[in-house]
Coordinates of C-alpha atoms in Angstrom, one line a residue:
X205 CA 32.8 72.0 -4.8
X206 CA 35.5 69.6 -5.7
X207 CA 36.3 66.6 -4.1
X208 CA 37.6 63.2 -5.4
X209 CA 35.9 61.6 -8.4
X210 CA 35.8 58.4 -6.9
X211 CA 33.0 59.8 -4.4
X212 CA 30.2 59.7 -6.5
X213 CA 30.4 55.8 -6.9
X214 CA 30.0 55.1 -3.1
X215 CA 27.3 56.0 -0.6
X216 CA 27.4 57.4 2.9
X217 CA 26.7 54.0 5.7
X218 CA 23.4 54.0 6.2
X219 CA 22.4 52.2 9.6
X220 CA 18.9 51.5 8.6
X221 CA 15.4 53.6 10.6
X222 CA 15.6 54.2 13.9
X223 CA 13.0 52.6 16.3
X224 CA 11.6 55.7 16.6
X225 CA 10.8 56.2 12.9
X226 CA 9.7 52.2 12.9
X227 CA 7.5 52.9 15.3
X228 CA 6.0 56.4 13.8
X229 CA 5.9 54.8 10.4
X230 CA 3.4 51.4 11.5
X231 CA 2.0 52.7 14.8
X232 CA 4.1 50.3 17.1
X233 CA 4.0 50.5 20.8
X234 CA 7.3 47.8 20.6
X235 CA 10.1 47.7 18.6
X236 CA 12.8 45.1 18.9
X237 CA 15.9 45.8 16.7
X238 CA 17.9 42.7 15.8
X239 CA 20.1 44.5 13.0
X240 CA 23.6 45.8 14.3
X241 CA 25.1 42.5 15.8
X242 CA 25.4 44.6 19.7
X243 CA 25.2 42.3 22.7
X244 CA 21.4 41.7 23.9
X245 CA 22.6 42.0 27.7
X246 CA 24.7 44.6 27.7
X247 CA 27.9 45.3 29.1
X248 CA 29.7 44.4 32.6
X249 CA 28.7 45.8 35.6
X250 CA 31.8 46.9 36.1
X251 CA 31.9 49.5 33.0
X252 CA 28.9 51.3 34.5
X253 CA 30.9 51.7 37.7
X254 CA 33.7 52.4 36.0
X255 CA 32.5 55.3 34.0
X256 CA 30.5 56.7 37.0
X257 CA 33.1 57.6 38.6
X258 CA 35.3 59.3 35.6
X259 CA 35.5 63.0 36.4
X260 CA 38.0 63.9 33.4
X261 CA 35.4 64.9 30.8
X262 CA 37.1 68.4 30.4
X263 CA 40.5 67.6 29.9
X264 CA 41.8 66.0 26.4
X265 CA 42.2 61.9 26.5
X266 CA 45.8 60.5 26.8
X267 CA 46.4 60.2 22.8
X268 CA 48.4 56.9 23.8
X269 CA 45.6 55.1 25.9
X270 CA 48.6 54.0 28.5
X271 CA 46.7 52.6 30.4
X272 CA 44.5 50.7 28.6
X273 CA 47.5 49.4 26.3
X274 CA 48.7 47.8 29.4
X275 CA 45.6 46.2 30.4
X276 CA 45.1 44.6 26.4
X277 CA 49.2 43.9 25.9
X278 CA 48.9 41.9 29.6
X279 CA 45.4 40.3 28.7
X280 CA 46.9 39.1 24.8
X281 CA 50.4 38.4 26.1
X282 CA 52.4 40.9 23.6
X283 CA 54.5 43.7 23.8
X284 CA 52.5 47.2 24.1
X285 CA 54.6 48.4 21.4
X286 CA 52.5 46.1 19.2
X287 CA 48.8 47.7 20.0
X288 CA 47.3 50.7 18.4
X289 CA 43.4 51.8 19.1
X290 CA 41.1 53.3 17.2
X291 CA 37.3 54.6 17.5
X292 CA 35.8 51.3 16.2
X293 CA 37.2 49.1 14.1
X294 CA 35.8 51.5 11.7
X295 CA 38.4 53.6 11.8
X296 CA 40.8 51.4 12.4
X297 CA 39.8 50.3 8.6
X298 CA 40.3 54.2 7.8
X299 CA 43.9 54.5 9.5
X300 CA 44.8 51.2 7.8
X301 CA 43.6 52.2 4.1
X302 CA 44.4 55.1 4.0
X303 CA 48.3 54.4 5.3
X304 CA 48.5 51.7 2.8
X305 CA 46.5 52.0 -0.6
X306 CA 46.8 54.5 -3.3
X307 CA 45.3 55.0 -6.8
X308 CA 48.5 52.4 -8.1
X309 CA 47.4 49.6 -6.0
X310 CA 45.2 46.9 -5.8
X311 CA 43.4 45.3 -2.4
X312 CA 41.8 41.6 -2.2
X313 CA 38.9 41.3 -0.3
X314 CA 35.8 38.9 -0.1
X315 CA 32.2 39.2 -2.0
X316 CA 29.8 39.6 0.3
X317 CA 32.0 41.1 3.5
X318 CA 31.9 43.9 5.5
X319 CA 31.2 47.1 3.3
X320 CA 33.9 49.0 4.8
X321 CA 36.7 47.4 3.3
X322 CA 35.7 48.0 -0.3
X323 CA 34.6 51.6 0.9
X324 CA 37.6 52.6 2.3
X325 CA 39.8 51.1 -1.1
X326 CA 37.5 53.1 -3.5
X327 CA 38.3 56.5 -1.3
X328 CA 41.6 56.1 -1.4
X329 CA 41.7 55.5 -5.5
X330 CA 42.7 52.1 -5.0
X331 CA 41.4 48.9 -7.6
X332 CA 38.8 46.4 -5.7
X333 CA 39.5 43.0 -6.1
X334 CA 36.5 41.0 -4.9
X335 CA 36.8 37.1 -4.5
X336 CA 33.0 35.7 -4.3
X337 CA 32.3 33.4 -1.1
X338 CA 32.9 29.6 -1.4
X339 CA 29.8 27.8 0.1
X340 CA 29.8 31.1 2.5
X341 CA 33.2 31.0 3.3
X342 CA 36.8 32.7 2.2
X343 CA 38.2 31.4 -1.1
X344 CA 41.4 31.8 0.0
X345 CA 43.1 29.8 -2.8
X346 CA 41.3 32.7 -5.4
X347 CA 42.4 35.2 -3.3
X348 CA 45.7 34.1 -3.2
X349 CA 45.7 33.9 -7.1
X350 CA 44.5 37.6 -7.3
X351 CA 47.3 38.9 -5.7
X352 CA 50.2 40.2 -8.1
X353 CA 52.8 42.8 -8.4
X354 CA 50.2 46.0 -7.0
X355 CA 49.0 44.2 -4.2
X356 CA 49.4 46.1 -0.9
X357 CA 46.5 44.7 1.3
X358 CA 43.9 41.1 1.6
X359 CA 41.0 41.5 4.1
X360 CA 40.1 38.6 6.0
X361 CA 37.2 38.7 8.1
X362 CA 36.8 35.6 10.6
X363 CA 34.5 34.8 11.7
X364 CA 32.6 37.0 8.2
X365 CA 30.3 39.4 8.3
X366 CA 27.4 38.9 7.2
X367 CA 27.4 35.2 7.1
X368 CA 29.2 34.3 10.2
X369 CA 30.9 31.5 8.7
X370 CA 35.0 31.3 9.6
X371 CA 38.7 30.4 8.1
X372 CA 39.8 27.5 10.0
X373 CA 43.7 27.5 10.8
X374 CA 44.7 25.5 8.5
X375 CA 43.4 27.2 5.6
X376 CA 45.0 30.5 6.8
X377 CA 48.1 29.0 7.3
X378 CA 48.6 27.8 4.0
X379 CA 47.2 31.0 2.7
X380 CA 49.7 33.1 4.7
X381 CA 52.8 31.2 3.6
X382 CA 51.4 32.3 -0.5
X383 CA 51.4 35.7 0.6
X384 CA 54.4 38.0 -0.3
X385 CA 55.8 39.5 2.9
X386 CA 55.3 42.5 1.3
X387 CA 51.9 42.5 1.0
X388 CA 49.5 43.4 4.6
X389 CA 47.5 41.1 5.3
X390 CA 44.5 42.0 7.7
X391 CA 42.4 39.4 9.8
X392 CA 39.6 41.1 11.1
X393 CA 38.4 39.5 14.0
X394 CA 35.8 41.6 15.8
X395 CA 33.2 38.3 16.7
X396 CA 36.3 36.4 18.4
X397 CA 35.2 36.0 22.0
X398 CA 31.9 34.4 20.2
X399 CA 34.0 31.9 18.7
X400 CA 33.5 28.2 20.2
X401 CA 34.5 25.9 17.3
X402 CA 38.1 24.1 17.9
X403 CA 39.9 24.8 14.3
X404 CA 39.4 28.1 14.4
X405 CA 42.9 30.0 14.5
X406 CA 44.9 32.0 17.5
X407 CA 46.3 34.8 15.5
X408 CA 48.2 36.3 18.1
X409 CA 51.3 33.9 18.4
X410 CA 51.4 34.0 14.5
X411 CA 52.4 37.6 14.7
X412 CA 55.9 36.5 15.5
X413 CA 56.6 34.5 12.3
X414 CA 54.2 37.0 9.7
X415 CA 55.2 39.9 10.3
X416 CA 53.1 41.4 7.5
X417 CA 49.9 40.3 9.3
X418 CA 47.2 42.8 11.4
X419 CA 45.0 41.4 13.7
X420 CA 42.1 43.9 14.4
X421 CA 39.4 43.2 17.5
X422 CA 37.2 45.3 18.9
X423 CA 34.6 46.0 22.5
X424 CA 31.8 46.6 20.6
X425 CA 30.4 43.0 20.1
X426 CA 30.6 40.5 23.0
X427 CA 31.9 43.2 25.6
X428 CA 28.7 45.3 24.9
X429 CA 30.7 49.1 24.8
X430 CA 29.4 49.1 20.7
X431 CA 28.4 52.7 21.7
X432 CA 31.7 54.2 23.2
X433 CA 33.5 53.2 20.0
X434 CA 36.7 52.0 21.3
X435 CA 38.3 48.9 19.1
X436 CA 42.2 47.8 18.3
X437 CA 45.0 46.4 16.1
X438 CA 48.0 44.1 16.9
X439 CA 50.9 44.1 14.4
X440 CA 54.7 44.2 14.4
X441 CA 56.1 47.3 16.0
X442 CA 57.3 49.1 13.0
X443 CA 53.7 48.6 11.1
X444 CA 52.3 50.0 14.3
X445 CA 54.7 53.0 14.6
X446 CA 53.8 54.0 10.6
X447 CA 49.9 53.6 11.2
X448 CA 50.3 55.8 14.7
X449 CA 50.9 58.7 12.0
X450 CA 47.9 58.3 10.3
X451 CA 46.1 58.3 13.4
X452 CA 44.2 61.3 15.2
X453 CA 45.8 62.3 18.3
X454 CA 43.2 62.1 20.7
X455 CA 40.9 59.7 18.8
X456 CA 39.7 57.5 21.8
X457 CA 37.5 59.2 24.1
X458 CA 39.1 58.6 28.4
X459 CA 35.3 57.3 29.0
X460 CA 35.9 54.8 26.1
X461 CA 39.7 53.9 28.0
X462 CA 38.0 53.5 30.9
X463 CA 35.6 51.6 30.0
X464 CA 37.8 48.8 28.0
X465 CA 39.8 48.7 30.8
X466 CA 36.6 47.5 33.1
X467 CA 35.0 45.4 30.6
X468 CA 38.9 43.1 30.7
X469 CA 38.4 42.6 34.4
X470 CA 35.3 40.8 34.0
X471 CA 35.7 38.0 31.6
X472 CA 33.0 35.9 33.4
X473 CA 30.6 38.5 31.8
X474 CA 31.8 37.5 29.0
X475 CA 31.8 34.0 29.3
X476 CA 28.1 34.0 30.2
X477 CA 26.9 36.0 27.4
X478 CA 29.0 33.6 24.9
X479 CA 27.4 30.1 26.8
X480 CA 24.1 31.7 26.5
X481 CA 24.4 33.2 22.6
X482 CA 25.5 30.1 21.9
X483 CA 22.4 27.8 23.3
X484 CA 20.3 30.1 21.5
X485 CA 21.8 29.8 18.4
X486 CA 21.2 26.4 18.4
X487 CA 17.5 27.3 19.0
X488 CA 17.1 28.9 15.8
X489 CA 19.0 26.3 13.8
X490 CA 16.9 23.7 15.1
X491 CA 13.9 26.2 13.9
X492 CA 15.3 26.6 10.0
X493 CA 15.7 23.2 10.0
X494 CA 12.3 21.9 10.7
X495 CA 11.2 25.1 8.5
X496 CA 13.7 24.4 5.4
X497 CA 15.7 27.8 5.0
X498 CA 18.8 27.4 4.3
X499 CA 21.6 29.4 6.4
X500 CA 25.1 29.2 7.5
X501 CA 26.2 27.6 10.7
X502 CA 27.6 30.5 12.8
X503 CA 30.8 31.6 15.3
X504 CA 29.2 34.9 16.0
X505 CA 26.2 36.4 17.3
X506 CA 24.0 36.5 14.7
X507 CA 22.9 34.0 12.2
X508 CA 22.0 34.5 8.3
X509 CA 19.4 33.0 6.4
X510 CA 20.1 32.2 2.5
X511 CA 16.7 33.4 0.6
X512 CA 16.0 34.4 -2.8
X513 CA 15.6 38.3 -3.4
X514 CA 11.7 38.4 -3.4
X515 CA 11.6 35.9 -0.2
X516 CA 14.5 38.7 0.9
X517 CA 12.2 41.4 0.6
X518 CA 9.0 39.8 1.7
X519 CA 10.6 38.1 5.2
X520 CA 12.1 42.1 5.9
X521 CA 9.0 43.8 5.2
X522 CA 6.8 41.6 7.4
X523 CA 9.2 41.8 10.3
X524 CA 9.2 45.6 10.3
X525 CA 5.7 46.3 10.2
X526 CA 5.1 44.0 13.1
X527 CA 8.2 45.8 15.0
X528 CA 11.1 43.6 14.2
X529 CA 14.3 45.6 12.6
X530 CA 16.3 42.8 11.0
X531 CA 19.4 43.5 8.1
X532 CA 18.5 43.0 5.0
X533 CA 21.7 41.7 2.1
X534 CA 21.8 40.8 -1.4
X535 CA 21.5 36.9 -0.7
X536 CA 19.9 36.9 2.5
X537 CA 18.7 38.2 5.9
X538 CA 21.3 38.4 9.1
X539 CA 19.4 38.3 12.2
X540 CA 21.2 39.4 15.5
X541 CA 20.9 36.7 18.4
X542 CA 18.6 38.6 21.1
X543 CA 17.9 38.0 24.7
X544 CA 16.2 34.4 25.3
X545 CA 12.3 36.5 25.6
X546 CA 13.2 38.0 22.6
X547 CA 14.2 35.0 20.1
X548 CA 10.9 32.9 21.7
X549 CA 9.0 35.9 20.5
X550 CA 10.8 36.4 16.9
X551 CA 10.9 32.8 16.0
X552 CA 7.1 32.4 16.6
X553 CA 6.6 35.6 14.3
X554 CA 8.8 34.1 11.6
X555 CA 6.7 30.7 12.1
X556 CA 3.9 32.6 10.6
X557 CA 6.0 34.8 8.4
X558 CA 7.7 31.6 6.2
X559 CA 5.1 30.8 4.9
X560 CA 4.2 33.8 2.8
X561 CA 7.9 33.5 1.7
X562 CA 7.7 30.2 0.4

């Protein structure tokens, strides 16, 4: 079978064991899984009523999510024509890449940030340009040196992922006014309602001035709906109109609609869960510290730990085998911020665990 060359460089995502094979694999009655980033407490109240009630499961999904475009365009402030959803931010990536890049072009990215960037680029034919982290964060000044005349897309992702660090407003500013108009630039922004710090930057109002800028957010984090898939862009008009061909017509599911739609009429769901991820971060920084492990101030929900590759290795290992899924990266471990019970019992585990990684 034929299919592109550029295939058999890459990998299919692999989401790490289930808790089921954990479990089977070191004879665990428990298994707490701290890998993916979802919220610990769930999701509103208000979804679960919400989706109760949906008795539409047989007829196709409106292909322009109407109403759930009004409900995001009235909570952002912006014109509907600037929204367009997608199944994740995962395929928003997809639409995005795949609309924009070809084997002629070039796309500027960070080293380490999400995978699916660089994923996405390689499918398409596309050259990778990866600009390495600067004390965790974007280089942007690199980044904006490695754009040239083939440059057709720069991936920011604030706050990042894995390392949770962010672009303060500043920074992007001056990085925005370097970039030619011509060239997309994408601020991923799917940890932004975990954001607290004061410098970080509202990207909505700068749509107006760059129009070559995308700002992508999604319900899976802090609204908890990680499992319905349901995420979404905000651009100029006519970028939207051109990525509305690439997309599937019905590509977001009316239980997924329906649910967004619930989760934006409780935002004191969502203020609690941020007030509370954000005392327990604090927790586990005041842990590292005492213990000497290095790791990045976050503005999401998870925090990761700078470690050498055997101490990488050795921390992930003990974790699993006694029932705690963490993600494992080149240059460190990210560990999702669990439920109050949960970080208590994980951060008297790694008490014994440093150690043996030291």
């Amino acid at each position: 079978m034929n299919v592109k060359s550029q295939l058999s460089t890459l990998k299919a995502y692999t989401p790490g064991k289930t808790t089921d094979e954990v479990k089977k694999e070191y004879q665990l009655e428990k298994i707490v899984k701290l890998a993916s980033n979802e919220n610990p407490y769930g999701c509103s109240p208000n979804v679960l009523k919400a989706i109760s009630q949906t008795n539409t499961l047989a007829i196709y999904p409106d292909g322009a999510a109407a109403e759930l475009k009004k409900a995001v365009a009235e909570h952002l402030g912006v014109d509907q024509a600037k929204l367009i959803f997608s199944s994740g931010l995962d395929e928003l990536i997809q639409i995005i890449s795949r609309a924009v890049l070809s084997p002629e072009a070039n796309t500027v990215m960070a080293s380490e940030t999400f995978s699916q960037y660089r994923h996405h680029a390689i499918i398409e034919g596309a050259e990778v340009r990866e600009i390495p982290l600067l004390e965790g964060v974007h280089d942007l000044d690199k980044m904006a040196e490695a754009i040239d005349e083939n440059t057709k897309l720069v991936w920011i992702c604030n706050p990042n992922n894995p390392t949770g660090t962010y672009v303060a407003k500043e920074d992007l500013l001056r990085f925005l006014d370097k970039v030619p108009n011509n060239v997309l630039v994408v601020v991923d922004e799917a940890y932004y309602e975990y954001v607290t710090i004061n410098d970080y930057p509202q990207t909505i109002p700068l749509l107006d001035k760059y129009e070559n800028l995308l700002v992508m957010r999604t319900f899976s984090k802090a609204y908890g709906l990680a499992g319905i898939r349901i995420g979404y862009g905000v651009a100029s008009p006519a970028l939207i109109n051109k990525l509305d061909i690439v997309r599937l017509p019905f590509n977001t599911s009316s239980l997924a609609q329906t649910a967004a739609i619930a989760a934006l009429e409780d935002p004191e769901f969502i203020e609690e869960c941020v007030i509370i991820n954000t005392n327990e971060l604090q927790k586990y920084y005041h842990f590292f510290d005492q213990q000497q492990i290095s790791y990045y101030p976050s503005q999401t929900n998870f925090i990761f730990l700078q470690l050498s590759k055997p101490a990488i290795e050795e921390m992930f290992q003990q974790l699993l085998e006694k029932g705690w899924i963490v993600r494992k990266f080149p240059k460190g471990i990210r560990i999702t911020i669990g439920t109050e019970q949960e970080n208590e019992e994980l951060l008297k585990i790694l008490k014994e665990v440093i150690p043996c990684i030291q």
